[in-house]
PDB file of C-alpha atoms in Angstrom:
ATOM      1  CA  UNK A 205       0.000   0.000   0.000  1.00 66.00           C
ATOM      2  CA  UNK A 206       2.811   2.372   0.906  1.00 67.00           C
ATOM      3  CA  UNK A 207       4.495   1.768  -2.460  1.00 70.00           C
ATOM      4  CA  UNK A 208       1.247   2.456  -4.273  1.00 69.00           C
ATOM      5  CA  UNK A 209       0.907   5.896  -2.603  1.00 63.00           C
ATOM      6  CA  UNK A 210       4.545   6.734  -3.321  1.00 66.00           C
ATOM      7  CA  UNK A 211       4.158   5.764  -6.983  1.00 65.00           C
ATOM      8  CA  UNK A 212       1.036   7.917  -7.278  1.00 63.00           C
ATOM      9  CA  UNK A 213       2.848  10.909  -5.791  1.00 58.00           C
ATOM     10  CA  UNK A 214       5.814  10.445  -8.125  1.00 62.00           C
ATOM     11  CA  UNK A 215       3.559  10.322 -11.185  1.00 62.00           C
ATOM     12  CA  UNK A 216       1.803  13.610 -10.398  1.00 62.00           C
ATOM     13  CA  UNK A 217       3.571  16.584 -11.891  1.00 69.00           C
ATOM     14  CA  UNK A 218       3.691  19.995 -10.278  1.00 70.00           C
ATOM     15  CA  UNK A 219       4.894  23.433 -11.240  1.00 75.00           C
ATOM     16  CA  UNK A 220       8.558  24.091 -10.682  1.00 86.00           C
ATOM     17  CA  UNK A 221       9.866  27.227  -9.068  1.00 88.00           C
ATOM     18  CA  UNK A 222      11.076  28.516 -12.448  1.00 91.00           C
ATOM     19  CA  UNK A 223       7.644  28.032 -14.014  1.00 90.00           C
ATOM     20  CA  UNK A 224       5.923  29.852 -11.166  1.00 91.00           C
ATOM     21  CA  UNK A 225       8.451  32.687 -11.362  1.00 93.00           C
ATOM     22  CA  UNK A 226       7.863  32.989 -15.099  1.00 94.00           C
ATOM     23  CA  UNK A 227       4.083  33.143 -14.636  1.00 94.00           C
ATOM     24  CA  UNK A 228       4.408  35.838 -11.960  1.00 95.00           C
ATOM     25  CA  UNK A 229       6.751  37.818 -14.208  1.00 95.00           C
ATOM     26  CA  UNK A 230       4.278  37.694 -17.103  1.00 96.00           C
ATOM     27  CA  UNK A 231       1.411  38.786 -14.847  1.00 95.00           C
ATOM     28  CA  UNK A 232       3.536  41.680 -13.544  1.00 94.00           C
ATOM     29  CA  UNK A 233       4.356  42.855 -17.064  1.00 93.00           C
ATOM     30  CA  UNK A 234       0.686  42.735 -18.052  1.00 92.00           C
ATOM     31  CA  UNK A 235      -0.288  44.759 -14.984  1.00 90.00           C
ATOM     32  CA  UNK A 236       2.378  47.351 -15.768  1.00 89.00           C
ATOM     33  CA  UNK A 237       0.912  47.735 -19.246  1.00 88.00           C
ATOM     34  CA  UNK A 238      -2.752  47.836 -18.204  1.00 84.00           C
ATOM     35  CA  UNK A 239      -2.784  50.018 -15.073  1.00 83.00           C
ATOM     36  CA  UNK A 240      -1.502  53.276 -16.676  1.00 80.00           C
ATOM     37  CA  UNK A 241      -4.191  53.034 -19.356  1.00 78.00           C
ATOM     38  CA  UNK A 242      -6.922  52.748 -16.743  1.00 77.00           C
ATOM     39  CA  UNK A 243      -5.666  55.928 -15.069  1.00 73.00           C
ATOM     40  CA  UNK A 244      -5.820  57.891 -18.308  1.00 75.00           C
ATOM     41  CA  UNK A 245      -9.471  56.960 -18.808  1.00 79.00           C
ATOM     42  CA  UNK A 246     -10.348  58.448 -15.426  1.00 76.00           C
ATOM     43  CA  UNK A 247      -9.008  61.846 -16.514  1.00 76.00           C
ATOM     44  CA  UNK A 248     -10.925  61.636 -19.773  1.00 84.00           C
ATOM     45  CA  UNK A 249     -14.133  60.788 -17.919  1.00 85.00           C
ATOM     46  CA  UNK A 250     -13.631  63.738 -15.560  1.00 85.00           C
ATOM     47  CA  UNK A 251     -13.094  66.130 -18.484  1.00 87.00           C
ATOM     48  CA  UNK A 252     -16.223  64.837 -20.211  1.00 90.00           C
ATOM     49  CA  UNK A 253     -18.239  65.268 -17.020  1.00 90.00           C
ATOM     50  CA  UNK A 254     -16.983  68.828 -16.566  1.00 90.00           C
ATOM     51  CA  UNK A 255     -17.869  69.664 -20.157  1.00 92.00           C
ATOM     52  CA  UNK A 256     -21.385  68.277 -19.680  1.00 93.00           C
ATOM     53  CA  UNK A 257     -21.762  70.262 -16.457  1.00 92.00           C
ATOM     54  CA  UNK A 258     -20.687  73.424 -18.265  1.00 93.00           C
ATOM     55  CA  UNK A 259     -23.368  72.811 -20.901  1.00 94.00           C
ATOM     56  CA  UNK A 260     -26.018  72.293 -18.204  1.00 93.00           C
ATOM     57  CA  UNK A 261     -25.070  75.504 -16.412  1.00 93.00           C
ATOM     58  CA  UNK A 262     -25.043  77.507 -19.635  1.00 93.00           C
ATOM     59  CA  UNK A 263     -28.498  76.151 -20.491  1.00 94.00           C
ATOM     60  CA  UNK A 264     -29.776  77.022 -17.021  1.00 94.00           C
ATOM     61  CA  UNK A 265     -28.327  80.530 -17.375  1.00 93.00           C
ATOM     62  CA  UNK A 266     -30.261  80.934 -20.630  1.00 93.00           C
ATOM     63  CA  UNK A 267     -33.474  79.716 -18.958  1.00 94.00           C
ATOM     64  CA  UNK A 268     -32.898  82.109 -16.063  1.00 93.00           C
ATOM     65  CA  UNK A 269     -32.472  84.993 -18.485  1.00 93.00           C
ATOM     66  CA  UNK A 270     -35.646  84.046 -20.380  1.00 94.00           C
ATOM     67  CA  UNK A 271     -37.710  83.865 -17.183  1.00 94.00           C
ATOM     68  CA  UNK A 272     -36.242  86.819 -15.286  1.00 92.00           C
ATOM     69  CA  UNK A 273     -35.416  89.035 -18.303  1.00 92.00           C
ATOM     70  CA  UNK A 274     -31.939  89.547 -16.848  1.00 90.00           C
ATOM     71  CA  UNK A 275     -28.761  87.500 -16.746  1.00 90.00           C
ATOM     72  CA  UNK A 276     -27.826  85.941 -13.395  1.00 92.00           C
ATOM     73  CA  UNK A 277     -25.161  87.880 -11.539  1.00 90.00           C
ATOM     74  CA  UNK A 278     -23.789  84.900  -9.630  1.00 90.00           C
ATOM     75  CA  UNK A 279     -24.059  81.134  -9.455  1.00 92.00           C
ATOM     76  CA  UNK A 280     -25.891  81.620  -6.164  1.00 93.00           C
ATOM     77  CA  UNK A 281     -28.723  83.290  -8.105  1.00 91.00           C
ATOM     78  CA  UNK A 282     -29.134  80.166 -10.226  1.00 91.00           C
ATOM     79  CA  UNK A 283     -29.066  77.916  -7.182  1.00 91.00           C
ATOM     80  CA  UNK A 284     -31.322  80.081  -5.044  1.00 92.00           C
ATOM     81  CA  UNK A 285     -34.017  80.305  -7.717  1.00 91.00           C
ATOM     82  CA  UNK A 286     -33.991  76.542  -8.308  1.00 92.00           C
ATOM     83  CA  UNK A 287     -32.148  76.446 -11.617  1.00 92.00           C
ATOM     84  CA  UNK A 288     -29.309  74.340 -10.162  1.00 92.00           C
ATOM     85  CA  UNK A 289     -29.685  71.451  -7.731  1.00 92.00           C
ATOM     86  CA  UNK A 290     -27.565  71.289  -4.587  1.00 93.00           C
ATOM     87  CA  UNK A 291     -25.217  68.678  -6.077  1.00 91.00           C
ATOM     88  CA  UNK A 292     -24.844  70.634  -9.324  1.00 91.00           C
ATOM     89  CA  UNK A 293     -24.185  73.844  -7.433  1.00 92.00           C
ATOM     90  CA  UNK A 294     -21.531  72.268  -5.207  1.00 92.00           C
ATOM     91  CA  UNK A 295     -19.617  71.027  -8.269  1.00 91.00           C
ATOM     92  CA  UNK A 296     -20.170  74.144 -10.376  1.00 92.00           C
ATOM     93  CA  UNK A 297     -18.835  76.570  -7.776  1.00 90.00           C
ATOM     94  CA  UNK A 298     -15.538  74.617  -7.735  1.00 92.00           C
ATOM     95  CA  UNK A 299     -15.097  74.868 -11.504  1.00 92.00           C
ATOM     96  CA  UNK A 300     -16.861  77.980 -12.804  1.00 93.00           C
ATOM     97  CA  UNK A 301     -17.874  81.540 -12.036  1.00 91.00           C
ATOM     98  CA  UNK A 302     -19.934  84.216 -13.769  1.00 91.00           C
ATOM     99  CA  UNK A 303     -17.941  87.259 -14.879  1.00 90.00           C
ATOM    100  CA  UNK A 304     -19.106  90.888 -14.879  1.00 86.00           C
ATOM    101  CA  UNK A 305     -20.471  90.503 -18.426  1.00 87.00           C
ATOM    102  CA  UNK A 306     -22.699  87.576 -17.408  1.00 85.00           C
ATOM    103  CA  UNK A 307     -20.576  84.912 -19.085  1.00 89.00           C
ATOM    104  CA  UNK A 308     -19.725  81.542 -17.581  1.00 90.00           C
ATOM    105  CA  UNK A 309     -15.952  81.369 -17.018  1.00 90.00           C
ATOM    106  CA  UNK A 310     -13.773  78.431 -15.959  1.00 90.00           C
ATOM    107  CA  UNK A 311     -11.750  78.981 -12.809  1.00 86.00           C
ATOM    108  CA  UNK A 312      -7.952  78.551 -12.756  1.00 76.00           C
ATOM    109  CA  UNK A 313      -7.691  78.922 -16.534  1.00 58.00           C
ATOM    110  CA  UNK A 314      -8.766  75.338 -17.181  1.00 49.00           C
TER     111      UNK A 314
END
């Protein structure tokens, strides 16, 4: 019986240390190639979201002007009169402002 178990164990093959090292190396290389690309898509998504938010705010400014017959002086005017939701307003005030001519302007020269 003991010989039978030993023969069975000898017949089973396993990965060697070199094979395991090679597999880990290949996985590491693939991760190094994939991870930077994922990071670049996050920036693209953020830019697209900011552009969409700018379009929403500009549209709401136009609606405000049509209803009130005057351009909004500040972003607070849009928010206070219900043209921007709380979540929109909190994001918009980080990225944009309204200049003295009533135009929407990006902050920090973005």
